[in-house]
mmCIF file of C-alpha atoms and ligand atoms in Angstrom:
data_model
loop_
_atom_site.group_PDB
_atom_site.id
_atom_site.type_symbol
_atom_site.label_atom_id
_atom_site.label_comp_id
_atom_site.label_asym_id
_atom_site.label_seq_id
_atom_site.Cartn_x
_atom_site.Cartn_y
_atom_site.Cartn_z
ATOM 1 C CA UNK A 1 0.000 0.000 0.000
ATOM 2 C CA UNK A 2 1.219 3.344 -0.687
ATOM 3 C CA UNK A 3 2.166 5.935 1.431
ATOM 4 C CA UNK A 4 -0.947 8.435 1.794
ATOM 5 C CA UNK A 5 -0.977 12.065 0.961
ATOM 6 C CA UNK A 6 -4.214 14.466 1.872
ATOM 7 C CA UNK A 7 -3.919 17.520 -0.072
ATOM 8 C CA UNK A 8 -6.299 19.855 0.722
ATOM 9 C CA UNK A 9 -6.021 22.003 3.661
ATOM 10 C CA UNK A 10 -9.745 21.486 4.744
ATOM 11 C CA UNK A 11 -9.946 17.603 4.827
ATOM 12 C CA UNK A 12 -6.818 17.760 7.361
ATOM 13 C CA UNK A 13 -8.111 20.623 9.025
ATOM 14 C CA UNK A 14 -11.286 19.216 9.738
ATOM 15 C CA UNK A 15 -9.649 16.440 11.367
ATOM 16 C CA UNK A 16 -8.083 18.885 13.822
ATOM 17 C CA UNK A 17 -10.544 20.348 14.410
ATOM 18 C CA UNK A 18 -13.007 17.632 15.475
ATOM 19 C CA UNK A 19 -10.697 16.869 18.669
ATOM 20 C CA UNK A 20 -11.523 18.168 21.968
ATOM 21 C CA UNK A 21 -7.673 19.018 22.669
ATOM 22 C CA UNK A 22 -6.449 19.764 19.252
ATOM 23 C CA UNK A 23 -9.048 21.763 17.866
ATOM 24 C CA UNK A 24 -7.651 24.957 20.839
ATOM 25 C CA UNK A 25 -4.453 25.127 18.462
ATOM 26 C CA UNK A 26 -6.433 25.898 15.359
ATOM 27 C CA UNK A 27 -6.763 29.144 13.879
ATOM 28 C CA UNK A 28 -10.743 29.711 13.348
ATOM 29 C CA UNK A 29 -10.996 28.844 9.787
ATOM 30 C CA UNK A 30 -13.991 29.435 7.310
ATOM 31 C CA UNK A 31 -14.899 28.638 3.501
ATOM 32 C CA UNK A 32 -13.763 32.100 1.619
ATOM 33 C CA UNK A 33 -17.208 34.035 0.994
ATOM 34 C CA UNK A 34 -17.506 37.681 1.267
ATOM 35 C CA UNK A 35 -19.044 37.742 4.253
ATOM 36 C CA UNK A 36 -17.029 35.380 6.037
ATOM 37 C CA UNK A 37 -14.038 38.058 4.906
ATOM 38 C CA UNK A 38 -15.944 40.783 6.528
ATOM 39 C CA UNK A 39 -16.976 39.504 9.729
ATOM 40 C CA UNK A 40 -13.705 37.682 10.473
ATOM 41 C CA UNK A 41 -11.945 41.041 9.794
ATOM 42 C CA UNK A 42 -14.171 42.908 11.869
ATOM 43 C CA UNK A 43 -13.238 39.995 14.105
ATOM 44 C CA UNK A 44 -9.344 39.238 14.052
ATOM 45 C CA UNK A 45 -8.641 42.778 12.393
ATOM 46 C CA UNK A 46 -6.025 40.184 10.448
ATOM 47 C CA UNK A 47 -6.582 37.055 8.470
ATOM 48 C CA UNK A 48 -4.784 34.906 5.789
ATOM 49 C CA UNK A 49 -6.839 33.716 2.666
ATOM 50 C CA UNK A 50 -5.170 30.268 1.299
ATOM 51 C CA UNK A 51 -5.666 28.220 -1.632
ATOM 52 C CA UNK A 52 -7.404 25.132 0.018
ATOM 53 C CA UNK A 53 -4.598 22.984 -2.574
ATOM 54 C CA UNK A 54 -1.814 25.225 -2.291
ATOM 55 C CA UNK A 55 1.607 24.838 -1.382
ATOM 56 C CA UNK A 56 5.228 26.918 -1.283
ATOM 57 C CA UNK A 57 2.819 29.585 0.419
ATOM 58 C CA UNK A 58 1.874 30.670 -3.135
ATOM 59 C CA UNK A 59 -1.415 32.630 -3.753
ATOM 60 C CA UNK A 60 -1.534 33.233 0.018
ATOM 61 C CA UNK A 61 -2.740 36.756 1.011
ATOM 62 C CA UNK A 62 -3.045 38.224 4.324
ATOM 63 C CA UNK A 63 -5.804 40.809 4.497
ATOM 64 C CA UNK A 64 -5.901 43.633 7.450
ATOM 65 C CA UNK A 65 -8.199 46.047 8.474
ATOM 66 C CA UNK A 66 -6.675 49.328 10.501
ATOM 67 C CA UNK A 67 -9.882 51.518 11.573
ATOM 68 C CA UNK A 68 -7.044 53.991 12.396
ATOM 69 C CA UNK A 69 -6.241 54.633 9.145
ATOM 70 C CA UNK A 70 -7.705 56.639 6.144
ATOM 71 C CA UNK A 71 -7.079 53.391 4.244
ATOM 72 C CA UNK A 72 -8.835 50.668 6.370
ATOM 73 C CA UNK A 73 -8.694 47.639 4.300
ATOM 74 C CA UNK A 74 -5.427 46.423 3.006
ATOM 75 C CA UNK A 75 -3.741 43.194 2.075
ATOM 76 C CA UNK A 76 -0.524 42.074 0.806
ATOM 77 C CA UNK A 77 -0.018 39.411 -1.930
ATOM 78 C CA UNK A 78 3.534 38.447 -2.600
ATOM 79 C CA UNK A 79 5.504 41.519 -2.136
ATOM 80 C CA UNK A 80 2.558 43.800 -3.555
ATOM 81 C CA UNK A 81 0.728 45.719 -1.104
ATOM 82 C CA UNK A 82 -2.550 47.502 -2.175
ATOM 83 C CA UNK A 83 -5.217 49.621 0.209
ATOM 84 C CA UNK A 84 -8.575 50.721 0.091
ATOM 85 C CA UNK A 85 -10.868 53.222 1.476
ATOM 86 C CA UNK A 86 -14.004 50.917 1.704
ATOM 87 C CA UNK A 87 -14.128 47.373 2.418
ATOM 88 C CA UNK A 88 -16.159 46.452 -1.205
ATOM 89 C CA UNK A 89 -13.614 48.332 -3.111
ATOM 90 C CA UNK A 90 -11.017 46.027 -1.118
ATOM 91 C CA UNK A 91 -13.068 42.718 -1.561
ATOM 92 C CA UNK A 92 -13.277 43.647 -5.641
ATOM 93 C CA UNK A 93 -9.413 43.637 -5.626
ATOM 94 C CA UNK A 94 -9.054 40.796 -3.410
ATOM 95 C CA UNK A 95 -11.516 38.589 -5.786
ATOM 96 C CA UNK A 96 -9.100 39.853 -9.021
ATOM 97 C CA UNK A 97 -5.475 38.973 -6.988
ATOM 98 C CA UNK A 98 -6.345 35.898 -5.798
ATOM 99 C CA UNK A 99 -6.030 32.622 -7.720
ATOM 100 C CA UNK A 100 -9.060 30.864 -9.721
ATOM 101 C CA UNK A 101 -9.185 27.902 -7.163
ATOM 102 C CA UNK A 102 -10.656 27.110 -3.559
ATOM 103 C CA UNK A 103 -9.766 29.435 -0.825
ATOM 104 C CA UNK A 104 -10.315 29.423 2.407
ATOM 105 C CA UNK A 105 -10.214 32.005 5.082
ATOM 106 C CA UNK A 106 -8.401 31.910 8.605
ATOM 107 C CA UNK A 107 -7.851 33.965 11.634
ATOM 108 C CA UNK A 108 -4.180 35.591 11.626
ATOM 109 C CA UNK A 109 -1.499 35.126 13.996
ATOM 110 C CA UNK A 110 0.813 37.657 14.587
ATOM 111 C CA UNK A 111 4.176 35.749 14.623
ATOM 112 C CA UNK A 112 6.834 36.440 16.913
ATOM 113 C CA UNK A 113 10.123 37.974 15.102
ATOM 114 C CA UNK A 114 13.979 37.630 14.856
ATOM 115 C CA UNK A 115 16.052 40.540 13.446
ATOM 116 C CA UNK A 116 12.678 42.365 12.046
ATOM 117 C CA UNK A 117 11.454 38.946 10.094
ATOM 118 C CA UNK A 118 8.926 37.085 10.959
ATOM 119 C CA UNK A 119 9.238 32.906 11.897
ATOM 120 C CA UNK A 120 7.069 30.258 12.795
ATOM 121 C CA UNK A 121 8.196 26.469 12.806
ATOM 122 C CA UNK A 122 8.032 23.188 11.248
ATOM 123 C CA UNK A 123 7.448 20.078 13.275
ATOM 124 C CA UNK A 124 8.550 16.561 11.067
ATOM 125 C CA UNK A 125 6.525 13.844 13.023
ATOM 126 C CA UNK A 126 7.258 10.230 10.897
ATOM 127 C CA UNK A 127 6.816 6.008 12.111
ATOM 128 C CA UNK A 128 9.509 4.785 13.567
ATOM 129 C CA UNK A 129 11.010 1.396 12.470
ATOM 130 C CA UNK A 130 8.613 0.581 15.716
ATOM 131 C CA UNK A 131 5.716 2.192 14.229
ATOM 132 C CA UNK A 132 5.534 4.260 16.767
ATOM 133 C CA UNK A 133 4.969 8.181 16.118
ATOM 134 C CA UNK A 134 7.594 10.289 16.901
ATOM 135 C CA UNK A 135 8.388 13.631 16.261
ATOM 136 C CA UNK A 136 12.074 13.496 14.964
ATOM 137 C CA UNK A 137 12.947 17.228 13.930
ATOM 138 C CA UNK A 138 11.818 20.995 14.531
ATOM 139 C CA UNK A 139 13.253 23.754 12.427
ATOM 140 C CA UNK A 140 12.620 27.439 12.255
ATOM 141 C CA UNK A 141 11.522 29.564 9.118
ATOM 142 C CA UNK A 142 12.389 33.224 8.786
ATOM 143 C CA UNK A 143 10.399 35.106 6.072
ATOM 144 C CA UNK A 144 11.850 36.858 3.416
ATOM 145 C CA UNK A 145 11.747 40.706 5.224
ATOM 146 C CA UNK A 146 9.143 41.826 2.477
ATOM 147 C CA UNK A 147 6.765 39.048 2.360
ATOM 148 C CA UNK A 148 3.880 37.497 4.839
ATOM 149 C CA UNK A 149 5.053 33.647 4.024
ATOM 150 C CA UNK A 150 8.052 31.988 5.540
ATOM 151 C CA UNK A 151 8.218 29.327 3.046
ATOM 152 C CA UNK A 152 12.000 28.519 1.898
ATOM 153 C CA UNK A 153 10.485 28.460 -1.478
ATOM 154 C CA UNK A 154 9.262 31.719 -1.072
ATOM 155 C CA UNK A 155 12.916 33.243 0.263
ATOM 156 C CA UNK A 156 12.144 32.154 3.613
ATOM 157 C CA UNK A 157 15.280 31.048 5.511
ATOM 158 C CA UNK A 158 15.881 27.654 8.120
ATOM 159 C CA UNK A 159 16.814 28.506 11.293
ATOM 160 C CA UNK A 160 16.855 26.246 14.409
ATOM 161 C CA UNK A 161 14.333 27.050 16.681
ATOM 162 C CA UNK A 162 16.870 27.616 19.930
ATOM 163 C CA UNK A 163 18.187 30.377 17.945
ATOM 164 C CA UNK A 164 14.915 31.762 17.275
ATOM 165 C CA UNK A 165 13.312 31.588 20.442
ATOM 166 C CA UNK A 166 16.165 32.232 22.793
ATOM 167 C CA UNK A 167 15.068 35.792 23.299
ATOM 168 C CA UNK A 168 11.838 34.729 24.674
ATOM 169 C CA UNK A 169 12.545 31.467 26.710
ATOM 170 C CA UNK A 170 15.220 30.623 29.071
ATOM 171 C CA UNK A 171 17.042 27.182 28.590
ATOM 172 C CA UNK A 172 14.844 25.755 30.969
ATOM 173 C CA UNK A 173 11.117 27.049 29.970
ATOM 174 C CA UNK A 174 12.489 26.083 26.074
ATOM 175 C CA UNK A 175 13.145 22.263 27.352
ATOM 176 C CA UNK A 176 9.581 22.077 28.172
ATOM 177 C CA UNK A 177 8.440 23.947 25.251
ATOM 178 C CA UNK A 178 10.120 21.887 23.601
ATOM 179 C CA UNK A 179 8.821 18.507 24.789
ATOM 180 C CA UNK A 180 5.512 20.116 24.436
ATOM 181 C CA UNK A 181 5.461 20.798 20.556
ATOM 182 C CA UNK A 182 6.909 17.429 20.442
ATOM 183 C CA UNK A 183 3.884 15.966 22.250
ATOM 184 C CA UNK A 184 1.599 18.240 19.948
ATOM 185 C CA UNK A 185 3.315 16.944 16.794
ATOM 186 C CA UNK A 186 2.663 13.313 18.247
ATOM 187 C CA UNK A 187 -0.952 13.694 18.817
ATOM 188 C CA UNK A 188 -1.809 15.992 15.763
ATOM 189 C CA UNK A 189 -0.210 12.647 13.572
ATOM 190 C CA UNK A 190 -2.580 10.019 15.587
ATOM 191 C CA UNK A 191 -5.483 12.107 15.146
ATOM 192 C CA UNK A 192 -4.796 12.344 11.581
ATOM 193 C CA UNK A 193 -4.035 8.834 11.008
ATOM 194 C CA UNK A 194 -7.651 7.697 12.852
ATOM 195 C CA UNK A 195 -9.281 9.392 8.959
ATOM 196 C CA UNK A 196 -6.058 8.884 6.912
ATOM 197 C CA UNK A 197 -5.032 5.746 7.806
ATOM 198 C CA UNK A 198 -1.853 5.095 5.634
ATOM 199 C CA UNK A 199 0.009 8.502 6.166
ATOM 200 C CA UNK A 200 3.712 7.817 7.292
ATOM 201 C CA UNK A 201 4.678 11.204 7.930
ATOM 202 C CA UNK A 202 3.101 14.788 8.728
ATOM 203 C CA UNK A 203 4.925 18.329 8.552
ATOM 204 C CA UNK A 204 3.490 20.811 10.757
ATOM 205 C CA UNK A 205 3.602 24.549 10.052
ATOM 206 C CA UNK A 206 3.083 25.791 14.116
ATOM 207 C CA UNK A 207 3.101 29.831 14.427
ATOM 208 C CA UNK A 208 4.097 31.201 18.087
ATOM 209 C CA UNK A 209 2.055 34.117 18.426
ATOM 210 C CA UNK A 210 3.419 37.090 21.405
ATOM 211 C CA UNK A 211 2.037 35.068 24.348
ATOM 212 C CA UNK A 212 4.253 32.177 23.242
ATOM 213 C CA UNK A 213 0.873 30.007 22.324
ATOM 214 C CA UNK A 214 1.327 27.612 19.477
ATOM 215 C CA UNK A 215 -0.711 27.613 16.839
ATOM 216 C CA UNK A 216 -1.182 25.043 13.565
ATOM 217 C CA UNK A 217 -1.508 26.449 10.645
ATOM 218 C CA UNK A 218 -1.504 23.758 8.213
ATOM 219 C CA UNK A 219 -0.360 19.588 8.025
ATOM 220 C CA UNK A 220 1.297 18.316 5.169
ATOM 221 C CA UNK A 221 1.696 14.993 4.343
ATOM 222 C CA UNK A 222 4.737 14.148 2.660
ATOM 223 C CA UNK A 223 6.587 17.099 4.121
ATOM 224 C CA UNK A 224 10.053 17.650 2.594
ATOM 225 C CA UNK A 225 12.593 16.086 4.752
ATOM 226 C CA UNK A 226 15.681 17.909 2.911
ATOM 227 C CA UNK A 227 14.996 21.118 4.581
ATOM 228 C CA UNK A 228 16.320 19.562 8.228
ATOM 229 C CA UNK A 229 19.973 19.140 5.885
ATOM 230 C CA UNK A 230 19.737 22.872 6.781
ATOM 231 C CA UNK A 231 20.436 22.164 10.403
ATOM 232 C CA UNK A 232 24.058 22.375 11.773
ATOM 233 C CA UNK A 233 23.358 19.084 13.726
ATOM 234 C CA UNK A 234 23.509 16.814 11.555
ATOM 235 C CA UNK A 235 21.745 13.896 12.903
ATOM 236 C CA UNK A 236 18.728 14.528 12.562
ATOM 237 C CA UNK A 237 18.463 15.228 9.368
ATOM 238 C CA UNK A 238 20.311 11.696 9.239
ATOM 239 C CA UNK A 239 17.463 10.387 11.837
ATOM 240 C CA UNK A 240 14.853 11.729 9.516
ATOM 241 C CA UNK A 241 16.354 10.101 6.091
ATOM 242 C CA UNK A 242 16.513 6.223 8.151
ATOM 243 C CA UNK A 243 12.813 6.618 8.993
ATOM 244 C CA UNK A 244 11.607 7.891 5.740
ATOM 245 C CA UNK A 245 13.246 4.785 3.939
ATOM 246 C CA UNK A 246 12.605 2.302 5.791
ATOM 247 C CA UNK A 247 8.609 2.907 5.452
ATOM 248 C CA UNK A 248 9.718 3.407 1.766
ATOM 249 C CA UNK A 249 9.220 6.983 0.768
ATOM 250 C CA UNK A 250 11.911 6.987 -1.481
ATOM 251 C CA UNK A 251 11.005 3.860 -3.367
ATOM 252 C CA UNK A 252 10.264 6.158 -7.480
ATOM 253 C CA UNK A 253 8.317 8.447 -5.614
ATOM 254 C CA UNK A 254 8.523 12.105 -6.383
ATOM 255 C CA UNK A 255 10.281 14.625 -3.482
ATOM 256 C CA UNK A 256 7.498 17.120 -2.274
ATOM 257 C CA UNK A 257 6.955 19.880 0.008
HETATM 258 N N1 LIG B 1 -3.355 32.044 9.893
HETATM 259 C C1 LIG B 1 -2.119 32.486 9.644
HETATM 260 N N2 LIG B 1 -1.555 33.442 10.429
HETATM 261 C C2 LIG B 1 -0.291 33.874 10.197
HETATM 262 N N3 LIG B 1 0.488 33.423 9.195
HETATM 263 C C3 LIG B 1 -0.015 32.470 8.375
HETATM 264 C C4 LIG B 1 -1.340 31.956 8.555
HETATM 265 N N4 LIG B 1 -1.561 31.034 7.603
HETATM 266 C C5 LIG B 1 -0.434 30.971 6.855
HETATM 267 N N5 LIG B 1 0.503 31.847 7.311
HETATM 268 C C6 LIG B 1 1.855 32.051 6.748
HETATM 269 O O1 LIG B 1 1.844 31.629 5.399
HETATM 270 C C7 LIG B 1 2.682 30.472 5.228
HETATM 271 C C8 LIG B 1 2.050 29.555 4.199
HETATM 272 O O2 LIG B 1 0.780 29.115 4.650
HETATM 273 P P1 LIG B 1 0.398 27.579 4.675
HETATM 274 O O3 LIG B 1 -0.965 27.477 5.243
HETATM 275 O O4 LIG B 1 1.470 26.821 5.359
HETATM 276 O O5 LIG B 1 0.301 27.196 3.128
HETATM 277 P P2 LIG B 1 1.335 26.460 2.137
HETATM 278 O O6 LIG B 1 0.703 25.138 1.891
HETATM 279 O O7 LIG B 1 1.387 27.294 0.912
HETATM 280 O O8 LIG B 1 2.662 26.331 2.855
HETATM 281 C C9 LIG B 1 2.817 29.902 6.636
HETATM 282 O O9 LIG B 1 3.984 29.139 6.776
HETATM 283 C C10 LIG B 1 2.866 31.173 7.475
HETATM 284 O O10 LIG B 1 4.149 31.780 7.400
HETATM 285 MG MG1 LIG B 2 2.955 25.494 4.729
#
């Protein structure tokens, strides 16, 4: 049996949020509708609208509204800002900009920073040669300074997460985050396998917002392992390669993100 990949965004979130413990580290998220983009602006003030199939973060757009300002509505698609007086002269842009697929709409988190750029993380959870889950590496992604995605194939950049989050934790409060995400990353991939039951591996894109609360803001299932060769400790990018072959991911299938 092959290994199992879910693509779209709302089949995994779904999952999520149907559990009692995971669902609290979901952002809300909402079918993209025009009134859905009002109210949850009114709302969160900032959300992200996704392609429900997307990847790389492309044709994601975060949308803001500022009642401060004499431009209100605003949103930012790649590097391209653009603002608006009035929310339906915003929408009409937003409709244009966006990509001719399925979008959906979530709440925005305001990641934490390091040197001015935003970063949130990835958690690789795979089977071990045990079966077992475990969640084998964590890495950090810094966004490009002029965009809202911290993809690396959008110019983000792989940091580890000690490096990131040293400003905010001491070496003692990060051990226990640490074991926490790890837990998180464990029971996000058991959840998911109950509905999908022949995934091997999950990638999970977790933003820290300014409290320090993690959020998820998307599983993927065949996560690229390659990025953790962007970690100056070696091993676990090597821990990450053993699992992946020996449930076979490498047997003619395509690498993807
Ligand atoms: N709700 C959100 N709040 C803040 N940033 C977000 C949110 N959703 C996505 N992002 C940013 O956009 C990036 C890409 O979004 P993601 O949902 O992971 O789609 P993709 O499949 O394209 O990677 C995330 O890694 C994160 O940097
Ligand atoms: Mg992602």
């Amino acid at each position: 049996m092959p290994i199992q990949r879910v693509r779209s965004k709302w089949a995994k979130t779904d999952v999520l949020l149907a559990d009692p413990i995971l669902r609290e580290y979901v952002p809300s998220t909402r079918s993209f509708e025009q009134s859905t983009v009002k109210q949850m602006l009114e709302q969160y003030a900032m959300i992200y609208v996704k392609p429900i199939h997307g990847t790389f973060g492309s044709g994601v757009i975060r949308v803001e509204k500022n009642s401060e300002s004499s431009t209100p509505y605003s949103f930012q698609s790649g590097e391209t800002k653009y603002s608006f007086g009035t929310f339906n002269e915003m929408f009409r842009k937003l409709q244009k900009v966006k990509k001719r697929k399925a979008y959906l709409t979530q709440q925005g988190i305001e990641l934490l920073k390091y040197n001015g750029r935003r970063f949130d993380l990835r958690i690789m959870v795979q089977k071990n040669p045990q079966s077992q889950w475990e969640s084998t590496g964590m890495i950090g992604r810094v966004a490009h300074p002029r965009k809202i995605v911290t993809n690396y194939h959008a110019g983000g950049t792989p940091m580890p997460v000690n490096t990131l989050l040293k400003a905010f934790l001491s070496s003692e409060q990060w051990n226990r985050y640490d074991t926490n995400l790890r837990k998180l990353g464990v029971d996000t991939a058991r959840a998911l396998e109950k509905r999908f039951p022949r995934i091997k591996e999950i990638g999970i894109d977790v933003a820290i917002d300014h409290h320090l609360r993690p959020w998820i803001l998307e599983v993927n299932t065949l996560p690229d392992p390659f990025l953790f060769k962007k970690l100056p400790n070696r091993s676990v990018f090597r821990k990450i390669y053993y699992y992946a072959v020996a449930y076979g991911r490498f047997k003619a299938r395509k690498r993807n993100a």
